[in-house]
């Protein structure tokens, strides 16, 4: 019985350590596709659909990316050049009329499809470990002792919904 209790306690602690509690969410949710947070502060990298008045993506910039600095009263700032080129920037190519194939520059193998759903709401779809999901947020667990351009990841957690609207959480080990 004692071993079982210790095992359950260990599993509970492990589960809690994966996610992030008490992290703020972006304040402007209009056309929000997804956002990224990491375990070294609560700065948030926000990805929003850039739509024109007729609910189509702006051709030259279909996705707007910025950072929200919650440690500075939620101030919104553009990505730095280094962040844009090597970490949180996004590459997009048009797939068809209202669909773009994209990826975050630091994770080119993780393809994200940005499109409009049946109600013309912008969504970001991806597949992780064979599970398809409508992406809502990403959490990065950074490797201890790494920083700057040499930052490495232990794992990434993708949060979203499946096609039936059920919450999905997929962990990708690095």
XYZ file of C-alpha atoms in Angstrom:
174
model
C 0.000 0.000 0.000
C 2.818 2.371 0.891
C 4.549 1.714 -2.446
C 1.298 2.393 -4.310
C 0.861 5.689 -2.450
C 4.409 6.749 -3.309
C 3.883 5.793 -6.944
C 0.652 7.805 -7.177
C 2.286 10.785 -5.475
C 5.217 10.601 -7.922
C 2.864 10.455 -10.914
C 0.903 13.444 -9.622
C 4.111 15.451 -9.172
C 5.287 14.477 -12.655
C 1.994 15.561 -14.213
C 2.085 18.922 -12.450
C 5.661 19.577 -13.593
C 4.701 19.264 -17.289
C 2.249 22.126 -17.466
C 2.347 25.696 -16.394
C 0.062 27.087 -13.748
C -0.521 30.741 -13.153
C 0.710 31.807 -16.583
C -1.178 34.738 -18.108
C -2.945 34.485 -21.454
C -2.801 37.043 -24.276
C -5.136 39.946 -23.629
C -6.227 40.483 -27.251
C -7.876 37.276 -28.474
C -9.218 38.767 -31.717
C -8.042 36.473 -34.573
C -5.751 34.621 -32.133
C -4.320 31.460 -33.676
C -2.054 30.269 -30.849
C 0.609 31.458 -28.448
C 3.918 30.147 -27.106
C 5.225 30.290 -23.546
C 8.292 28.802 -21.869
C 9.520 27.977 -18.388
C 11.882 30.970 -18.039
C 9.428 33.763 -17.404
C 5.932 34.579 -18.479
C 6.635 36.441 -21.698
C 4.235 35.222 -24.344
C 4.728 35.005 -28.105
C 1.422 35.612 -29.868
C 0.410 34.427 -33.368
C -2.664 36.090 -34.875
C -4.351 35.802 -38.241
C -3.978 38.957 -40.296
C -7.320 39.221 -42.087
C -8.656 41.960 -44.299
C -12.261 43.164 -44.183
C -13.512 40.364 -46.423
C -12.262 37.619 -44.073
C -9.344 36.615 -46.259
C -5.709 36.511 -45.203
C -3.497 39.469 -46.056
C -1.308 37.999 -48.787
C 2.115 39.376 -47.809
C 1.650 38.905 -44.052
C -1.015 36.287 -43.236
C 0.186 35.925 -39.642
C 1.155 38.664 -37.214
C 3.632 37.682 -34.493
C 4.464 39.765 -31.436
C 5.431 39.311 -27.814
C 3.452 40.316 -24.775
C 5.694 41.114 -21.814
C 3.613 40.316 -18.750
C 6.563 41.140 -16.485
C 6.175 44.726 -17.812
C 2.408 45.106 -17.256
C 1.478 43.137 -20.372
C 3.199 45.527 -22.739
C 3.051 44.443 -26.405
C 6.300 44.622 -28.402
C 7.483 43.346 -31.776
C 9.860 40.409 -31.848
C 13.513 41.335 -31.737
C 15.457 40.609 -34.910
C 17.098 37.586 -33.244
C 13.730 36.249 -32.031
C 12.205 36.719 -35.490
C 15.066 35.066 -37.404
C 16.083 32.248 -35.059
C 13.327 31.447 -32.573
C 9.729 32.683 -32.733
C 9.413 34.075 -36.248
C 7.174 32.307 -38.742
C 7.585 31.182 -42.345
C 4.437 30.933 -44.461
C 3.560 29.886 -47.971
C 0.162 30.036 -49.596
C -1.419 26.607 -50.135
C -4.707 27.817 -51.649
C -7.183 30.699 -51.446
C -7.521 30.850 -47.667
C -4.930 28.364 -46.435
C -1.263 28.838 -45.558
C 1.353 26.238 -44.700
C 3.515 27.617 -41.913
C 6.084 26.751 -39.276
C 7.885 28.502 -36.460
C 11.452 29.157 -37.682
C 13.101 27.240 -34.843
C 10.969 24.142 -35.483
C 10.664 23.774 -39.282
C 9.640 20.106 -39.133
C 6.457 20.961 -37.156
C 4.106 22.024 -39.946
C 1.124 24.208 -39.060
C -1.765 24.789 -41.453
C -3.513 28.126 -40.994
C -6.984 28.410 -42.481
C -10.548 29.504 -41.750
C -13.041 27.080 -40.224
C -16.633 26.667 -41.453
C -17.619 29.827 -39.527
C -14.737 31.847 -41.060
C -12.825 31.823 -37.768
C -9.048 31.544 -38.235
C -7.493 28.329 -36.886
C -4.067 26.693 -36.807
C -3.970 22.923 -37.301
C -1.041 20.616 -36.657
C -0.266 16.990 -35.958
C 1.826 15.809 -33.002
C 2.651 12.150 -32.345
C 0.027 11.202 -34.939
C -2.687 13.248 -33.200
C -4.309 16.046 -35.208
C -5.332 19.124 -33.265
C -6.484 22.693 -33.601
C -3.622 24.445 -31.884
C -4.284 26.848 -29.003
C -0.956 27.134 -27.209
C 2.532 25.701 -26.993
C 4.704 25.343 -23.897
C 8.481 24.974 -24.188
C 10.540 23.260 -21.482
C 14.018 24.680 -21.977
C 17.112 22.658 -21.118
C 18.791 23.827 -17.921
C 22.123 25.553 -18.540
C 21.361 26.590 -22.132
C 20.591 30.137 -23.249
C 20.755 32.579 -26.127
C 21.279 31.085 -29.576
C 22.432 27.858 -27.892
C 19.112 27.294 -26.116
C 17.936 23.693 -26.309
C 14.590 22.093 -25.478
C 13.775 19.103 -23.288
C 10.228 18.895 -24.638
C 7.308 20.813 -26.131
C 3.684 20.490 -25.043
C 1.029 21.284 -27.652
C -2.425 22.187 -26.325
C -5.546 22.361 -28.438
C -8.780 20.670 -29.433
C -9.525 17.662 -31.605
C -12.109 17.766 -34.415
C -14.882 17.097 -31.864
C -13.857 19.988 -29.617
C -12.301 17.780 -26.939
C -9.187 19.171 -25.227
C -5.963 17.547 -26.412
C -2.462 17.749 -24.942
C 0.487 16.197 -26.774
C 4.065 16.146 -25.511
C 6.905 16.063 -28.029
C 10.243 14.957 -26.578
C 13.283 16.615 -28.112
